[in-house]
XYZ file of N, CA and C in Angstrom:
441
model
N 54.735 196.030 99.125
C 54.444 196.507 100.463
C 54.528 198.016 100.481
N 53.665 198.927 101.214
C 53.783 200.033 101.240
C 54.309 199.942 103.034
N 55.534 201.664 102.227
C 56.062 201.777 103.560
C 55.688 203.284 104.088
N 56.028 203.327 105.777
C 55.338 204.269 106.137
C 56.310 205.514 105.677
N 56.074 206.950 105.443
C 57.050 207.903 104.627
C 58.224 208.320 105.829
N 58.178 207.670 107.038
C 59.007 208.066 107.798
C 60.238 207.321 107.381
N 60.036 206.038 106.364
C 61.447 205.379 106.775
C 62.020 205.687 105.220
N 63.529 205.996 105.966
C 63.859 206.648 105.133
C 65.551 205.940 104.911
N 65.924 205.929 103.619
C 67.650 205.492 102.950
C 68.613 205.971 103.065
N 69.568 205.601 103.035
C 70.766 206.311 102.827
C 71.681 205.967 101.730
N 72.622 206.609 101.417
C 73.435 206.262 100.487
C 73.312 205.683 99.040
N 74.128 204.827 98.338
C 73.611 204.488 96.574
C 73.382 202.883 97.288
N 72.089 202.836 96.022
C 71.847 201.419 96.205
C 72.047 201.111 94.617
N 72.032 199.997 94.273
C 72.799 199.306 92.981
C 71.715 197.907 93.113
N 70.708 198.145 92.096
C 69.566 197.513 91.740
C 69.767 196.645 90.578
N 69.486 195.535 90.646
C 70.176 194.598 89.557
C 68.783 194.447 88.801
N 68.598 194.127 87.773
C 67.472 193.794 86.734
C 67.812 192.926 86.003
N 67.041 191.678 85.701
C 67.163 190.791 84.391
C 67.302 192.153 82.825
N 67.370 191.689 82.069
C 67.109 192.453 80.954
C 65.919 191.967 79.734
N 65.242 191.987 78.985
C 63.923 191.672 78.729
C 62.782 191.599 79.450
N 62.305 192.184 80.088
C 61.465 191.763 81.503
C 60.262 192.358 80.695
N 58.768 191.268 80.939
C 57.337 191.465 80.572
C 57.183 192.438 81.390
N 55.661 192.986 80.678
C 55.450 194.229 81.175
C 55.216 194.355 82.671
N 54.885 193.574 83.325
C 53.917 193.342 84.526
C 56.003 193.178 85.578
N 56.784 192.520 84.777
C 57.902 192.705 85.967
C 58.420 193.861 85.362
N 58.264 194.535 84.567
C 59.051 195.690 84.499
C 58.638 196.840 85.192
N 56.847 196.563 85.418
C 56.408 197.862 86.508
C 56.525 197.523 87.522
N 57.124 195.966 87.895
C 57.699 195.592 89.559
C 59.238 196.412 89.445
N 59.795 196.596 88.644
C 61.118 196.878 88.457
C 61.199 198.566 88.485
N 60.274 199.000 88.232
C 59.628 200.516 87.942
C 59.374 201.304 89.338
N 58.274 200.424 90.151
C 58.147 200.520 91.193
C 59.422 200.468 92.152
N 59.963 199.193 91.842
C 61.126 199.272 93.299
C 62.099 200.629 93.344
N 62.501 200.652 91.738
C 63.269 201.697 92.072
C 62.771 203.507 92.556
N 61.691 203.235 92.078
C 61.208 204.663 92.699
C 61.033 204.700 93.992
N 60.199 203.740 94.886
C 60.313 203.588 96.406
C 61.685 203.891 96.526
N 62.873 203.190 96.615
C 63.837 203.583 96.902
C 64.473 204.914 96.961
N 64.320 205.452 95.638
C 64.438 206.994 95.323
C 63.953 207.524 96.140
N 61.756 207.440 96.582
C 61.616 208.389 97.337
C 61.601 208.050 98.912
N 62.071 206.947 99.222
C 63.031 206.558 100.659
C 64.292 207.443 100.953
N 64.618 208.088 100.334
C 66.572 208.817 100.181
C 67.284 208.353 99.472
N 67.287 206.850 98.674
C 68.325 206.123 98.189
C 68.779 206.695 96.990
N 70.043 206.641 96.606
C 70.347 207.344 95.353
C 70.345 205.836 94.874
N 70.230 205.791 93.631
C 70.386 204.678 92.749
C 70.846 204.255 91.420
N 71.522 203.370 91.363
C 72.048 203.144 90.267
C 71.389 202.036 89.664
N 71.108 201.857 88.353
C 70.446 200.373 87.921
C 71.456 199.851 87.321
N 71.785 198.263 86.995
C 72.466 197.498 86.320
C 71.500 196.455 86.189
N 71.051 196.757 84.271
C 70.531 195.534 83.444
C 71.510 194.255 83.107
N 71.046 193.315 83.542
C 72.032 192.229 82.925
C 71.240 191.432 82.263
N 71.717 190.418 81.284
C 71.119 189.082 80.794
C 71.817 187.773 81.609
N 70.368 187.708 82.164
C 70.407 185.961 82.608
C 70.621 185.137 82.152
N 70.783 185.218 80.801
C 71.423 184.092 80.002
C 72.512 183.962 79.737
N 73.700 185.051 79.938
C 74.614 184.672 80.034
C 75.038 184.423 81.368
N 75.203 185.366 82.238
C 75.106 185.573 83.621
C 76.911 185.678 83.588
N 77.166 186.565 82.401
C 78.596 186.854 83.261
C 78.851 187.941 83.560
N 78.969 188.009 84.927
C 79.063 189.195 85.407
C 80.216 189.930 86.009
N 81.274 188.881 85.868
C 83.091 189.549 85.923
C 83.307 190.726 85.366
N 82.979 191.228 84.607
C 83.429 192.158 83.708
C 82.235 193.524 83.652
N 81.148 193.364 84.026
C 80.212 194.156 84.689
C 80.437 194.764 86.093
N 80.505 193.828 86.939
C 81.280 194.328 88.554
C 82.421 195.105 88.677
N 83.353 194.323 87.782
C 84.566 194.882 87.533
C 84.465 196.544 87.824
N 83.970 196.717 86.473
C 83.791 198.325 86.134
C 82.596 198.742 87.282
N 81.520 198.100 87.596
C 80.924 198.941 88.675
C 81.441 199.218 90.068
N 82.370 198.275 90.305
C 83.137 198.375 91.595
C 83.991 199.944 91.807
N 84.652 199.960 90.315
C 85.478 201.286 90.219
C 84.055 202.516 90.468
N 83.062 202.714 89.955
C 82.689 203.729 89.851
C 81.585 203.783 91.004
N 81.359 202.629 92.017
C 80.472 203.007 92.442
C 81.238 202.041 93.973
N 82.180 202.438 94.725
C 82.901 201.886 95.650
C 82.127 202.136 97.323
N 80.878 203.033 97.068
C 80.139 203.482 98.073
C 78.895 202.875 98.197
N 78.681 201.902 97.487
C 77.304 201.381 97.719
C 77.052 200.589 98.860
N 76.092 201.244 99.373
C 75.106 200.858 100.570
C 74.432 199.582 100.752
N 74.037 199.191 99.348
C 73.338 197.765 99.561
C 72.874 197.485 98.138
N 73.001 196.079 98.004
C 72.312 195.619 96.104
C 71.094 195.279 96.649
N 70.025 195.489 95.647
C 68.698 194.845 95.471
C 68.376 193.949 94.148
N 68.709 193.185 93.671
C 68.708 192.122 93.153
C 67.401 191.696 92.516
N 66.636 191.707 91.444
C 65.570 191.967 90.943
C 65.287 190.248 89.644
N 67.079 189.853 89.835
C 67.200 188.613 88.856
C 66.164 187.560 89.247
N 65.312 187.556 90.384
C 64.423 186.193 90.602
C 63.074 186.789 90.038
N 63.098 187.797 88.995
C 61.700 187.982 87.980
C 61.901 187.528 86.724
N 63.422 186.917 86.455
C 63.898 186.100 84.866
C 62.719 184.937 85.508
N 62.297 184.701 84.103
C 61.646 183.472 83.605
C 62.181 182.657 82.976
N 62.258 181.026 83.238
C 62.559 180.262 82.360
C 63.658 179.734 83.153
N 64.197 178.019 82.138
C 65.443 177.091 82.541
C 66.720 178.054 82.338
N 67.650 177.426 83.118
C 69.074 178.000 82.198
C 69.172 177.705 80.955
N 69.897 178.510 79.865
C 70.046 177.135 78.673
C 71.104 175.912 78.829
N 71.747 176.168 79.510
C 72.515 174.637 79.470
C 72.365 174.051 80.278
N 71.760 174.457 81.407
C 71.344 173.110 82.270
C 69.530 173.503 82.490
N 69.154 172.663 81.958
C 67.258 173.041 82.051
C 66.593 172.757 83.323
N 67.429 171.989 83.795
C 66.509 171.555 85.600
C 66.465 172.715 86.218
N 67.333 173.932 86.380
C 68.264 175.028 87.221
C 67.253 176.205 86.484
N 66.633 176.750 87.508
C 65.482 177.694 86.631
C 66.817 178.944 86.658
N 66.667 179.623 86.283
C 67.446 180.751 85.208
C 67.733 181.969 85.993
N 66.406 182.195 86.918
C 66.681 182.904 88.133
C 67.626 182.791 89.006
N 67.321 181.498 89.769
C 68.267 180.606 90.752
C 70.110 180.664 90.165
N 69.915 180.359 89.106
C 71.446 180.368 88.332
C 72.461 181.949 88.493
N 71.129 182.950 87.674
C 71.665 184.057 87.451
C 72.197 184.566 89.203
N 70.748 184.689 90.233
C 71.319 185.039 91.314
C 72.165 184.388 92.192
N 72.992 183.230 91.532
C 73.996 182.487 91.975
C 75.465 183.493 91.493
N 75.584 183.379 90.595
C 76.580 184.466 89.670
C 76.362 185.548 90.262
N 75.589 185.988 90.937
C 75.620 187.546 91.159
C 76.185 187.552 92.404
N 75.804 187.030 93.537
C 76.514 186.611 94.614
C 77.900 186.282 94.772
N 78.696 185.611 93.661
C 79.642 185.091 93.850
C 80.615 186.577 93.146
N 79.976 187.195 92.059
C 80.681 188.335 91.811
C 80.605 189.402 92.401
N 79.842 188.930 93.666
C 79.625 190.856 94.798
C 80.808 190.299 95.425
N 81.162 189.324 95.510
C 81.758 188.380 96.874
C 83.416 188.873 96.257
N 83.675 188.245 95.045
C 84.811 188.451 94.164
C 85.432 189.935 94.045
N 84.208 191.023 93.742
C 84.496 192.128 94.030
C 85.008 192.593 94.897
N 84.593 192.195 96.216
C 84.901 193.153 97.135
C 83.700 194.011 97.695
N 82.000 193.855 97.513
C 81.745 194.658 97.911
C 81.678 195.289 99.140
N 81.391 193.816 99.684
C 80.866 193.972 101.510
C 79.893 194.668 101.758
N 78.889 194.559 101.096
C 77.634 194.976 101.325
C 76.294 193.466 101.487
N 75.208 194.073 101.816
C 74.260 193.116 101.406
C 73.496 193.660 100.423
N 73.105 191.688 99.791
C 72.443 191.247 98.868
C 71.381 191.388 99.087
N 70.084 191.783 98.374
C 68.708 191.492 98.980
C 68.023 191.366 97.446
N 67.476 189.621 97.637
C 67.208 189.371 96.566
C 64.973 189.223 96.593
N 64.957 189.705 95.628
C 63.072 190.115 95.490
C 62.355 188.459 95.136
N 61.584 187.934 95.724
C 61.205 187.071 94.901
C 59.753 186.842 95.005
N 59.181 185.765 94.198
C 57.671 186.159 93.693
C 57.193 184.634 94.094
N 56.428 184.321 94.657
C 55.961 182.800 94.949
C 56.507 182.003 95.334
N 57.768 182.240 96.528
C 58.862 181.782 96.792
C 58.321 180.363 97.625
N 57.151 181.420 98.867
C 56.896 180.918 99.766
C 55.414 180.753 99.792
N 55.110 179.992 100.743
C 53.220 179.945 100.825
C 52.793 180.524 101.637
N 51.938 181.328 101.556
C 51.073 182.702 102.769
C 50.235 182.085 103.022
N 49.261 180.965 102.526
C 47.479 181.305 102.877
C 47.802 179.141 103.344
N 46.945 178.645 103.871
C 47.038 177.149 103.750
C 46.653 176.879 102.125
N 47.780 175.329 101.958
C 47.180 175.269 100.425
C 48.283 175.653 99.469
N 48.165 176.425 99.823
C 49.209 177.104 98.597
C 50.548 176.329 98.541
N 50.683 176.532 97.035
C 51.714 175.863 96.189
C 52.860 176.616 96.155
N 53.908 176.916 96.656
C 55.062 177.833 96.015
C 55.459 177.579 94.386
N 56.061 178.709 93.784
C 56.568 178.226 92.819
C 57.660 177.761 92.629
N 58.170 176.850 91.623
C 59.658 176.687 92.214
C 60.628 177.052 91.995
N 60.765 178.085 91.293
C 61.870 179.107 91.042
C 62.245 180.344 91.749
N 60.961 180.214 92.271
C 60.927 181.213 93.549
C 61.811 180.576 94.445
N 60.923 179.649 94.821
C 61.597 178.657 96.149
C 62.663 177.995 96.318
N 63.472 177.681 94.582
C 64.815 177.951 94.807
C 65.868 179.094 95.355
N 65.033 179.902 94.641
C 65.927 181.273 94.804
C 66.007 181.760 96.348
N 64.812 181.440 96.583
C 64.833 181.704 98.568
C 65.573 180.552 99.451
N 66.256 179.337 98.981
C 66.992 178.638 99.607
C 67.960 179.069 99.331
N 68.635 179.524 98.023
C 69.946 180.211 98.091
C 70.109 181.047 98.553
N 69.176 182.091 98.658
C 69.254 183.420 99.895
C 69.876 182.981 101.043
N 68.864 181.786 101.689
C 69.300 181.278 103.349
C 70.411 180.802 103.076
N 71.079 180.173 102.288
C 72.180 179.539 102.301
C 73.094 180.596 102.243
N 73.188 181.349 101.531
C 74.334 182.565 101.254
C 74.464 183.269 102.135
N 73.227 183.192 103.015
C 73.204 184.489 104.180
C 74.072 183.694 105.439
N 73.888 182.166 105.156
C 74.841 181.518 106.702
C 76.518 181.385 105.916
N 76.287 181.407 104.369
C 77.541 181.108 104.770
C 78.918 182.546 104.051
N 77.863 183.116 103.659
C 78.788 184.464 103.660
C 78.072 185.955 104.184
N 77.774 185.578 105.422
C 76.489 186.897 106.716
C 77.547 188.268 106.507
């Protein structure tokens, strides 16, 4: 979406990224963070792997150094693929499960805002995908039960 140059950020935002990302999500990943930048946002990135998805020990240390953040943007619903140990649970859905529960653990008190790609259907017809459309039920769910 293009935004109009009036609207404008504040403060650090803390942008989460899968880590391996094809070329085509890495210039989605390229893009977000520069909008942000030239919105006002200062920014910090944190690459993680979705395959492990542990993120205790990542937060940990970002909590200390970055105790001012304004808001996460969450970029984990562009991982592709199952979890490896449970294959039904697309990898996205999993990872941005873990990420939630370690903003929560932290302490951030900020919001989550998670990106997703074929979540939902725009046109009649259309198929969502379903890793999308997981990932956008855990959004709604997380948002009623930790707003």
């Amino acid at each position: 979406l293009s935004l109009r140059e009036s609207v404008r950020l504040d403060g650090r935002w803390l942008l989460v990224v899968p880590e391996h990302l094809d070329a085509d999500a890495t210039r989605v990943a390229h893009d977000v963070e520069q909008a942000l930048t030239t919105h006002g946002a200062t920014v910090h990135t944190l690459a993680l792997d979705p395959a492990t998805a542990d993120f205790d020990d990542r937060f940990a240390g970002m909590y200390e150094e970055a105790t001012d953040v304004t808001g996460i943007l969450s970029l984990l619903g562009l991982a592709v693929g199952p979890h490896p140990e449970h294959g039904e649970v697309p990898i996205a859905t999993a990872t941005s499960l873990a990420l939630v529960q370690a903003v929560g653990e932290a302490g951030f008190g900020v919001p989550v805002w998670a990106v997703t790609r074929g979540a939902v259907s725009v046109v009649p017809g259309e198929v969502p995908e379903t890793a999308g459309a997981h990932l956008w039920a855990l959004g709604r769910v997380a948002a009623l039960e930790i707003p």
